[in-house]
Coordinates of C-alpha atoms in Angstrom, one line a residue:
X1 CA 0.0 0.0 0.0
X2 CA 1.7 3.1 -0.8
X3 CA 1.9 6.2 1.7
X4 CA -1.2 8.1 0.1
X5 CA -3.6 5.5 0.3
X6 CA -1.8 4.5 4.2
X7 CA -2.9 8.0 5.1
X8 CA -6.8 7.7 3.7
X9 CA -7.0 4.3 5.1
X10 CA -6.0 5.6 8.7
X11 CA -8.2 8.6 8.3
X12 CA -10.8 6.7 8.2
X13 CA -9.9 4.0 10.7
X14 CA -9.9 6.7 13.0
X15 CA -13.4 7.8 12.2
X16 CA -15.0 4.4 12.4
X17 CA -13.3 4.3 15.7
X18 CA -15.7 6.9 16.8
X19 CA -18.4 4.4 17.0
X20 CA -17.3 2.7 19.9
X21 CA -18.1 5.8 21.7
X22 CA -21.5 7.1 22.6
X23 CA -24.1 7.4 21.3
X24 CA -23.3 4.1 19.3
X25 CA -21.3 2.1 22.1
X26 CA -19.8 -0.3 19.6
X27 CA -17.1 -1.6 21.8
X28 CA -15.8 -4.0 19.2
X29 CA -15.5 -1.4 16.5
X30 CA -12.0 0.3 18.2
X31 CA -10.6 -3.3 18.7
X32 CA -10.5 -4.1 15.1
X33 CA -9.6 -0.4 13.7
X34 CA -7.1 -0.1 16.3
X35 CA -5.4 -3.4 15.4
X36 CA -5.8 -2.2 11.5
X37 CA -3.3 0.4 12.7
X38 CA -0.8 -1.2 14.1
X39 CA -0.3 -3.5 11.3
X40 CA 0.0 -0.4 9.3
X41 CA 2.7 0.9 12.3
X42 CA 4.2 -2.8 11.5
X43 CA 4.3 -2.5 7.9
X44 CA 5.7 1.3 8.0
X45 CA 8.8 1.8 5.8
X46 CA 10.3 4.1 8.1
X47 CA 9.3 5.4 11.4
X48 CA 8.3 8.6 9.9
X49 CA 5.9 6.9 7.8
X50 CA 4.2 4.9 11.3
X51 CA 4.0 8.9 12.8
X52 CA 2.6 10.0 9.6
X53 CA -0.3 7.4 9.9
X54 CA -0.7 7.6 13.4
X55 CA -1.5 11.2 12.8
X56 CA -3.4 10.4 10.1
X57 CA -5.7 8.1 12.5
X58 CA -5.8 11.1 15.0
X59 CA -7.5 13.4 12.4
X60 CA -9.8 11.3 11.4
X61 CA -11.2 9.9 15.0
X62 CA -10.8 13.6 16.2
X63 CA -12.1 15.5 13.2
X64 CA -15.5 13.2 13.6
X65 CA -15.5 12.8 17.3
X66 CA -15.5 16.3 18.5
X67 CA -17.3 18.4 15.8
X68 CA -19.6 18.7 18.6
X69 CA -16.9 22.1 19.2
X70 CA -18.0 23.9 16.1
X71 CA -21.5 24.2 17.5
X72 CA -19.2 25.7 21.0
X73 CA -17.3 27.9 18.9
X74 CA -19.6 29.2 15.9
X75 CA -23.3 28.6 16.9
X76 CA -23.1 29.8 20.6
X77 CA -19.3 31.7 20.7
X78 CA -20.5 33.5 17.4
X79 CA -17.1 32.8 15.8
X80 CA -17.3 33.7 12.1
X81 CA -17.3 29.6 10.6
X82 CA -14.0 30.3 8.7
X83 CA -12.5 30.5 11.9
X84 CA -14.3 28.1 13.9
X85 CA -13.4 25.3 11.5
X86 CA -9.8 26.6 11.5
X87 CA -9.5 26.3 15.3
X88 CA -11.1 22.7 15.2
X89 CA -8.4 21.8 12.8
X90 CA -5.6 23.3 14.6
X91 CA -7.0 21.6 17.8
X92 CA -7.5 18.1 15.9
X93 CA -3.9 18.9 14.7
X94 CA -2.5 19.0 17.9
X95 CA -4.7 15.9 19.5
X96 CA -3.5 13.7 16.5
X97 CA 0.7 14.3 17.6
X98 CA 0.0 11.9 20.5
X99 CA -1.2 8.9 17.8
X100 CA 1.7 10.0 15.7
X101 CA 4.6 10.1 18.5
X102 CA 3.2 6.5 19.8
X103 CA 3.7 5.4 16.3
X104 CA 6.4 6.8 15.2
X105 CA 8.7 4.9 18.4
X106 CA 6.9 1.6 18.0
X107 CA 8.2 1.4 14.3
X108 CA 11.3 1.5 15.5
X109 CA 13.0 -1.1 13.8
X110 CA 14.3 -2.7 17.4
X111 CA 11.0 -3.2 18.6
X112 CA 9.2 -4.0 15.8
X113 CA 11.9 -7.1 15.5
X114 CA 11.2 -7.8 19.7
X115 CA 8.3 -10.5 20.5
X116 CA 7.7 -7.9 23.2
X117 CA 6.5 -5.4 20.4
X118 CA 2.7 -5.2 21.6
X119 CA 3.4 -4.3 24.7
X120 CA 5.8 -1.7 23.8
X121 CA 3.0 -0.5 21.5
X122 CA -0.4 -1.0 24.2
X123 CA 2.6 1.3 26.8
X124 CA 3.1 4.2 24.3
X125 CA -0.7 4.6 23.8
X126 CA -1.5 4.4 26.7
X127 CA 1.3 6.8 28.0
X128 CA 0.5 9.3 25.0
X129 CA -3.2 9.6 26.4
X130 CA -2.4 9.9 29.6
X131 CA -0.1 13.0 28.1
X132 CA -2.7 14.5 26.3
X133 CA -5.0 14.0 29.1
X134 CA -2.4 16.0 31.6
X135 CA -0.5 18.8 29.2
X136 CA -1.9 22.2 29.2
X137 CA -4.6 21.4 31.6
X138 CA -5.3 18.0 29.6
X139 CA -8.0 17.1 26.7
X140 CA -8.7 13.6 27.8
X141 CA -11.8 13.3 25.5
X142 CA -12.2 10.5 23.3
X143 CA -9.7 8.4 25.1
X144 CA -10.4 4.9 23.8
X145 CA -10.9 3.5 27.2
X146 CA -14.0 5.2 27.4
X147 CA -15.4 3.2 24.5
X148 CA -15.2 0.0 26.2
X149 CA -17.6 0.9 29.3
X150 CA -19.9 -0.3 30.5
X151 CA -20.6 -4.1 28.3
X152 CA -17.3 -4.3 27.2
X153 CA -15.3 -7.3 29.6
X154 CA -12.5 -4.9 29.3
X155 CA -14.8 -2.6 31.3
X156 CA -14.4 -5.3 34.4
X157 CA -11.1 -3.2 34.7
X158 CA -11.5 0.2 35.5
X159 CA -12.1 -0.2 39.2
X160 CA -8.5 -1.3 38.9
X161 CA -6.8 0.6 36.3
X162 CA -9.1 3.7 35.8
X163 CA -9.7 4.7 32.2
X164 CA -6.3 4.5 30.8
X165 CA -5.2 1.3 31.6
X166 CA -8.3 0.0 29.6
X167 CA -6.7 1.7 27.0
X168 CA -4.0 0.0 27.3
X169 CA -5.2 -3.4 27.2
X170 CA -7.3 -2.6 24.4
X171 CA -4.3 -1.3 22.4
X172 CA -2.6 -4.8 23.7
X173 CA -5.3 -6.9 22.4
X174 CA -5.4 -4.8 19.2
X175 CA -1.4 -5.6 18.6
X176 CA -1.8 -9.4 19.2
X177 CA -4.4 -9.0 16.6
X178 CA -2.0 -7.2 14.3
X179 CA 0.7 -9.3 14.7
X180 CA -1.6 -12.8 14.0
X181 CA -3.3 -11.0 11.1
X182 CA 1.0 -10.7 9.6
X183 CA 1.9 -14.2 10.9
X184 CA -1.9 -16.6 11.0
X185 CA 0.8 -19.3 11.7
X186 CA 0.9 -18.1 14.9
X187 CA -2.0 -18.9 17.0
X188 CA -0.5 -17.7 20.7
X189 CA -1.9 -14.4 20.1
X190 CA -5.5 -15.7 20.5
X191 CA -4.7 -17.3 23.8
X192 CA -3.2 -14.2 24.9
X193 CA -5.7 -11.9 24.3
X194 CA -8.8 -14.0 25.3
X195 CA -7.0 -14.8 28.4
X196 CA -7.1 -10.6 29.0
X197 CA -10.9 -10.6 28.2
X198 CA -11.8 -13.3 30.2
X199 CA -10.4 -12.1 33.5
X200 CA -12.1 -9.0 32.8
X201 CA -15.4 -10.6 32.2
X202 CA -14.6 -12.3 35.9
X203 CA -13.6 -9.1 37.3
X204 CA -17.1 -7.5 36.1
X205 CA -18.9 -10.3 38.4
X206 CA -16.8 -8.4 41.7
X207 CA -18.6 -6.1 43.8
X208 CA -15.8 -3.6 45.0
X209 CA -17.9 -1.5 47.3
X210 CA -21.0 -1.8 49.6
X211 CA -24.1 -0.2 50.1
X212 CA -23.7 2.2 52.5
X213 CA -26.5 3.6 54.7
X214 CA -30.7 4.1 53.6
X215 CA -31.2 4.7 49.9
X216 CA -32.4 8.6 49.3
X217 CA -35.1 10.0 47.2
X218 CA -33.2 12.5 44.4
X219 CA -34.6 14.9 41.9
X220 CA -32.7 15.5 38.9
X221 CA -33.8 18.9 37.3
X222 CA -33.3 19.9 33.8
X223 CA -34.6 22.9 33.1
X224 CA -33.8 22.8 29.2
X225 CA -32.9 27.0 29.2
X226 CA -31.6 27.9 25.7
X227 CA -28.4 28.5 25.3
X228 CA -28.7 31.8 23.6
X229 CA -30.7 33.1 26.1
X230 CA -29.3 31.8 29.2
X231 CA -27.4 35.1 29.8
X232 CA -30.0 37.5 28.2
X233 CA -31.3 39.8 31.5
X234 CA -34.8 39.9 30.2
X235 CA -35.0 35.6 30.2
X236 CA -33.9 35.8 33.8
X237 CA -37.8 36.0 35.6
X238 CA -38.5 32.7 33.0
X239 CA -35.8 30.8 34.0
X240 CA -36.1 31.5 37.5
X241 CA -39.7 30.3 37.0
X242 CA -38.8 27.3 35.7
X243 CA -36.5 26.1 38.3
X244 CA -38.8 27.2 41.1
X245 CA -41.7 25.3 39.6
X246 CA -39.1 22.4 38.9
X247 CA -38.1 22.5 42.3
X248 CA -41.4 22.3 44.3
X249 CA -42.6 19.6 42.2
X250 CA -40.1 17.8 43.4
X251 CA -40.7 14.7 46.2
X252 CA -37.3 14.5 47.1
X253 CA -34.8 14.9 50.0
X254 CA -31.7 15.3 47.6
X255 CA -32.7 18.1 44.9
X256 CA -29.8 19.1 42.3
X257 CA -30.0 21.7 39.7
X258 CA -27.6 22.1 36.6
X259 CA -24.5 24.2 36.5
X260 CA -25.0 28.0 36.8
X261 CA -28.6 27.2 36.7
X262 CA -29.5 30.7 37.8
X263 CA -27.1 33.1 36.0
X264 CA -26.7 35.5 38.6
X265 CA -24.1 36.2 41.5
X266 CA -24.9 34.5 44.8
X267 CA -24.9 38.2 46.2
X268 CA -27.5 39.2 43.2
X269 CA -29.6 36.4 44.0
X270 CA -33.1 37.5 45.5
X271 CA -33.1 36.0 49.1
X272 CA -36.7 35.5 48.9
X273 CA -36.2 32.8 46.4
X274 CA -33.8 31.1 47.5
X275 CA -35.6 31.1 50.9
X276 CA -38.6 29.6 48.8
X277 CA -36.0 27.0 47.9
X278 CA -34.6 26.0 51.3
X279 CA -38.2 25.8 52.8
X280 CA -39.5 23.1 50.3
X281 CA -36.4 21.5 50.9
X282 CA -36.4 21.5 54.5
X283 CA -39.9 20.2 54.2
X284 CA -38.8 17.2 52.9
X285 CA -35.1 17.0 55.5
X286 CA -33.1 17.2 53.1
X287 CA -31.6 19.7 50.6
X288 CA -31.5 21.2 47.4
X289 CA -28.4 22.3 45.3
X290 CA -28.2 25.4 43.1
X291 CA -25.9 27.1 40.7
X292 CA -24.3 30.1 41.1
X293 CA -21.8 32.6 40.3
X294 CA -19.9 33.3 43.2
X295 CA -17.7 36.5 43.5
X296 CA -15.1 37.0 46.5
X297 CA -15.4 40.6 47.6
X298 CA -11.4 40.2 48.5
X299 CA -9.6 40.6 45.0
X300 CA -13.1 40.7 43.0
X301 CA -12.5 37.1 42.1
X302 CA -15.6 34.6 40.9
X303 CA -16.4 30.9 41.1
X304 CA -18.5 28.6 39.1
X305 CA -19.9 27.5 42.3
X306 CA -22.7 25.1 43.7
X307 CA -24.3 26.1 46.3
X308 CA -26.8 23.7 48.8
X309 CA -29.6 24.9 50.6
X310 CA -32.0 23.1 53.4
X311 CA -31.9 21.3 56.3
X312 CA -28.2 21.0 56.4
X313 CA -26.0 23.7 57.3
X314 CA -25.3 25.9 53.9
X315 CA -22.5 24.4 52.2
X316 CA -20.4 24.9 48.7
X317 CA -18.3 23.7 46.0
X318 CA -16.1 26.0 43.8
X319 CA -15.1 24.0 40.7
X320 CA -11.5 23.6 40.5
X321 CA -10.7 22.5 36.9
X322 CA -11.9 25.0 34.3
X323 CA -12.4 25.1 30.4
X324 CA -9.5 26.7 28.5
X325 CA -10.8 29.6 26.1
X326 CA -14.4 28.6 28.2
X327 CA -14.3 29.7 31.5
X328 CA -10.2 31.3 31.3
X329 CA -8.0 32.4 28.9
X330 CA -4.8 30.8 29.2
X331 CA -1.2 33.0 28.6
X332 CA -3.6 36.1 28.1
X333 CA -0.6 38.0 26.6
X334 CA -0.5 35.4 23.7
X335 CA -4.2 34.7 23.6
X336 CA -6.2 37.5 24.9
X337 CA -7.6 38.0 21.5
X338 CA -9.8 35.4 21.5
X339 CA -12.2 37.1 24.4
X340 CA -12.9 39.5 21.3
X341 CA -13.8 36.2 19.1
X342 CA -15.9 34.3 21.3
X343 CA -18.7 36.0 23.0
X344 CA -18.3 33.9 25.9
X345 CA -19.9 35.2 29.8
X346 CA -17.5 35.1 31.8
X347 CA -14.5 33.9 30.3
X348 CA -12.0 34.5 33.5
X349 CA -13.3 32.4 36.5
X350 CA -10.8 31.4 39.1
X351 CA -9.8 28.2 40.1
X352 CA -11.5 26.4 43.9
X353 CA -9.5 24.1 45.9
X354 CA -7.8 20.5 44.7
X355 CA -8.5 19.8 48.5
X356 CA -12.8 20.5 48.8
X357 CA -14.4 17.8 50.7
X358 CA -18.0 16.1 50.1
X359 CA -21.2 17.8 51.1
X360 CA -23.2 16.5 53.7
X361 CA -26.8 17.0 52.2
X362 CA -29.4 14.6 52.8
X363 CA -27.8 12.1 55.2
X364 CA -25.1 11.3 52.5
X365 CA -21.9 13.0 51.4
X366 CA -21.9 13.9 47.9
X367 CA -18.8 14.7 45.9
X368 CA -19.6 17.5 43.2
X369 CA -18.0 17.9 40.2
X370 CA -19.3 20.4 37.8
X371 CA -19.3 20.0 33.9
X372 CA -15.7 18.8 32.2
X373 CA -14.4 17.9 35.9
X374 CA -15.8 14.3 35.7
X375 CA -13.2 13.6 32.6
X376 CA -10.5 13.7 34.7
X377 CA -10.9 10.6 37.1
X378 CA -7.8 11.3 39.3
X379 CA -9.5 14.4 40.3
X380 CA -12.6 12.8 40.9
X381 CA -11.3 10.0 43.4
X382 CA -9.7 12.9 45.9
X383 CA -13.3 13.2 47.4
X384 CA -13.3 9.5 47.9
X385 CA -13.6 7.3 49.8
X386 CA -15.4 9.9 52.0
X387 CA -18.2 10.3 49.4
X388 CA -20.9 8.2 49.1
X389 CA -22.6 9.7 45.7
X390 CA -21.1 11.8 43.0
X391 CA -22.9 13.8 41.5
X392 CA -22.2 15.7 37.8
X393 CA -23.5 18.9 37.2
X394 CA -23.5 20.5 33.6
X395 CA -24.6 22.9 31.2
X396 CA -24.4 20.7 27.5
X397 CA -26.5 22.9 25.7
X398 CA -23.5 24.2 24.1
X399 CA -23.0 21.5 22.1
X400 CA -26.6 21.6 20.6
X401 CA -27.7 18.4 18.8
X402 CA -24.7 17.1 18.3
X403 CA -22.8 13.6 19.7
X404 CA -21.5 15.8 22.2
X405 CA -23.8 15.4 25.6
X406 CA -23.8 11.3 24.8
X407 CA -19.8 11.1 24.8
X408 CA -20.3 13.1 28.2
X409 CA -22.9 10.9 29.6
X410 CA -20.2 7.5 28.7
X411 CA -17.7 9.6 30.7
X412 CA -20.1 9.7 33.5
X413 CA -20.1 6.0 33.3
X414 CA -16.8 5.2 33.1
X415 CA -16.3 7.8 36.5
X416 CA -19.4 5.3 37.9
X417 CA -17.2 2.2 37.2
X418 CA -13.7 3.3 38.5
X419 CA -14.9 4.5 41.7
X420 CA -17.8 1.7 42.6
X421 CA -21.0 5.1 43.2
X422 CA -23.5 6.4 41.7
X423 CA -23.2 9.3 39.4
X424 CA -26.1 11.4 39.1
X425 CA -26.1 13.9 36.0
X426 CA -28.3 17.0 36.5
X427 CA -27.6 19.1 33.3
X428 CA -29.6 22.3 31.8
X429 CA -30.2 20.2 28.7
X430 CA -29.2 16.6 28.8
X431 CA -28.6 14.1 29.2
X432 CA -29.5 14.0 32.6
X433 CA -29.4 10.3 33.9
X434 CA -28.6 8.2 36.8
X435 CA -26.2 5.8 36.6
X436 CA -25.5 3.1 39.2
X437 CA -22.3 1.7 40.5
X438 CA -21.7 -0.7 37.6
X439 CA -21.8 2.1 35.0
X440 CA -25.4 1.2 33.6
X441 CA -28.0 4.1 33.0
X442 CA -30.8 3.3 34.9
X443 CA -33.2 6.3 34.1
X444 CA -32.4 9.3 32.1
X445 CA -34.5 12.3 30.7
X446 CA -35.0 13.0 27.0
X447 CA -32.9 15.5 26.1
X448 CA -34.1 18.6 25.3
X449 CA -37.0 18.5 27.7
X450 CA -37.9 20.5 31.0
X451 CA -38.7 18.0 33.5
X452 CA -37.2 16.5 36.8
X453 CA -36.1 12.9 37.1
X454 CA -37.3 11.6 40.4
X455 CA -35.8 8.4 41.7
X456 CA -34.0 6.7 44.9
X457 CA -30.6 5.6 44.7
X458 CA -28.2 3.9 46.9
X459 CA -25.2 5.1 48.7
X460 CA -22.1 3.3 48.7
X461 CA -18.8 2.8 51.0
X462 CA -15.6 1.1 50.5
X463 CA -12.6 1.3 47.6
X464 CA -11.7 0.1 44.9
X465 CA -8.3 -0.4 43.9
X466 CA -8.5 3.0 41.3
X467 CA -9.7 5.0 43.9
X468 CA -6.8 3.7 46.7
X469 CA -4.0 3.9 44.2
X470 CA -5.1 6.2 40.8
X471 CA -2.7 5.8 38.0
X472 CA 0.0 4.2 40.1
X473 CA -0.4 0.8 38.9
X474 CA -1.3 2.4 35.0
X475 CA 2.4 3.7 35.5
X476 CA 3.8 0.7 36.8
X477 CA 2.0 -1.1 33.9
X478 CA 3.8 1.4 31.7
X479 CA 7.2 1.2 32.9
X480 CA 7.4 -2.8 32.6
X481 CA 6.3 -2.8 29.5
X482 CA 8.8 -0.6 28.2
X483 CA 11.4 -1.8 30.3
X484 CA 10.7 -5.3 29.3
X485 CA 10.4 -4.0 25.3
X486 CA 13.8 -2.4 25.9
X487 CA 15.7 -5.1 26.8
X488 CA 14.4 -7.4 24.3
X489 CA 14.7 -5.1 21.7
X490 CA 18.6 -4.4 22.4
X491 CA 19.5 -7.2 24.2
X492 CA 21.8 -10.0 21.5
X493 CA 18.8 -12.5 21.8
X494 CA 16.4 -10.9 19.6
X495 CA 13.4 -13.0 18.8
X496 CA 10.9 -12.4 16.2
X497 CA 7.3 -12.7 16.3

């Protein structure tokens, strides 16, 4: 196959690859496209050729998995499209150099000669996600872990290795697969790799935590507030309305609203209403959670903040990892510009703590985490294993009708499954959902909508393995493959596979 048609197949290996995610959750789809690629990686010419078609692969499962951010940027940020689409292809650029760095070392000719080549392979991927996920505040989306939960056996995992190391042993079974579809002589491969997807269809059948305590009565609102007239003074009274109504129809003890629900400083907000709010909540013992701006009077500072109200003292949570370009503008000298492009509200929130404790609210303790927090899962697990719930709270109308909320809501899932709780998504426009400890929905709204999900759910205690020791064992993982890649790829006994 020669270089041009290498780069087209890629491309659109990578975009098939997209269906594993949601809203398809083809799990099998990334096992065989990935294992398309490394045989391409094996039959490379040069190294630069594997980079070239690992980037090639990056384009085309970013360029179709995250459209969703040309609906951000031009339909709600008002960017002129020119521009928009520019950005999204310097952005799917940049994703696709991880794809292209992993290749472009396994092709090494050392390694590619090493029977240890698919580990060396299943360790750079998963390293190079992990890198993307971390660098410049991480863009962890679309790591191919996350297509695996929650039927995949691979998914049996993640209470173990988080969201990354299922990457890695999916990359692993898609290089066994390379290397028997170059070599059908050589049967091992299959032993190998079903012997991975057994154990993680036993490790599925483990219960890693306990229910903890009486199961609660929750209310999920979504109050389904356009996006382009969220911020618009005059829609204020409406959506205020809304929530109100939302509110006091709701049975519950545990009441959560969506991010920023009311678009108004905490000090704005009329204390009438939320007075309103903490008596029906009270009413019920328990209490309800709202979203606010919050602004320090200190250094004029504000916080995309969740505050709860009812029978439990008043508490908060300040959400610590923000959007770039979204909620600040990294290196403003470089990029301060694009608060001119993007007619973003504001685009300069400051950071909460890395060290905020659950909220007790309604005899549990719920760890928030508001919108793109829940895609980092190391961040997640430093509320646990205090917490008892997590709960998700977002604003995904600015991704319109696009793929974007249903990649969020798999997120969600995956965050379910490393951390053995309950993740309940409360967002403005879905898709709001509960999700139970093994990472199934078990009710969800149509997006969309304005309604409340009302449901009971179940605390939990105990830890899994993830949430004890994060990414340490991912790491470890890493490190002996490599190692172990390293010395049979330069040690005098070479042996091929």
């Amino acid at each position: 196959m020669n270089g041009y048609y290498r780069l087209i197949a890629a491309f659109l290996l990578g975009g098939v690859t997209v269906t594993g995610f949601a809203p398809f959750y083809f799990y099998p789809a990334p096992v065989a496209t990935l294992a398309l690629l490394a045989l391409l990686w094996r039959t490379s010419r040069t190294p630069m050729q594997a980079a070239s078609t690992g980037f090639a692969f990056g384009m085309g499962l970013f360029g179709i998995g995250v459209t969703w951010l040309y609906v951000s940027l031009h339909d709600f940020g008002h960017m002129a499209p020119a521009l928009a689409v520019l950005a999204l292809i310097v952005l799917c650029a940049y994703l696709s150099l991880f794809p292209a760095l992993a290749g472009g070392i396994a092709a090494l000719r050392y390694f590619r000669a090493s029977w240890a080549w698919p580990g060396v392979v299943a360790a750079l991927w998963a390293l190079m996600e992990w890198l993307r996920g971390t660098l410049f505040t991480g863009f962890p989306w679309l790591a191919v872990g996350y297509s695996q939960a929650p039927d995949s056996p691979l998914a049996g995992f993640a209470p173990i290795v988080g969201v990354y190391g299922i990457s890695l042993l999916l990359m692993l079974s898609a290089a066994w697969l390379a290397c028997w579809l170059e070599n059908r002589q050589n049967r091992r491969f299959w032993l190998w790799l079903g012997s991975v997807w057994i154990i993680g269809f036993s490790l599925q059948q483990i219960h890693w935590t306990q229910p903890e305590g009486e199961p609660v009565t929750v209310s999920l609102l979504q109050g389904n507030i356009p996006q382009n007239m969220k911020w618009e003074p005059e829609h204020l009274s409406a959506t205020m309305r809304t929530y109100v109504r939302l509110v006091q129809e709701s049975p519950s003890r545990l009441i959560v609203t969506p991010e920023i629900s009311f678009p108004l400083y905490y000090e704005q907000a009329p204390r009438d209403y939320l007075e309103l709010l903490t008596e029906h909540a009270r009413s019920r013992q328990g209490d309800v959670l709202i979203g606010l701006v919050e602004r320090s009077p200190a250094d004029d500072s504000y916080y995309n903040t969740m505050f709860s109200f009812g029978a439990s003292p008043e508490q908060s949570y300040r959400k610590y990892h923000l959007v770039p370009f979204g909620e600040y503008i990294p290196l403003k000298p470089i990029f301060g510009w694009v608060i001119d492009v993007l007619h973003i509200p504001l685009s300069d929130f400051s950071r909460g703590g890395l060290d905020q404790q659950p909220l007790n609210l309604a005899g549990q303790r719920v760890a928030v985490n508001i919108c793109y927090e829940d895609v980092f899962g190391e961040e997640i697990i430093m509320q646990l294993p205090q917490a008892s719930l997590l709960v998700n709270v977002s604003n995904d109308a600015w991704f319109g009708h696009s793929i974007g909320p249903r990649q969020h809501l798999q997120i969600s899932q995956m965050r379910a499954l490393e951390t053995g709780r309950y993740m309940l998504r409360a967002t403005n426009t879905g898709v709001t959902a509960i999700i139970n400890e093994r990472g199934r929905v078990l009710e969800q709204l149509e997006m969309f909508t304005t309604a409340g999900l009302h449901s009971t759910v179940q605390g939990f205690g105990g830890a899994t393995p993830y949430v004890r020791l994060g990414n340490s064992l991912l790491f470890w993982l890493i490190g002996l493959l490599l190692l172990t890649g390293c010395l049979a790829a330069f040690s005098g006994r070479r042996k091929t596979l």
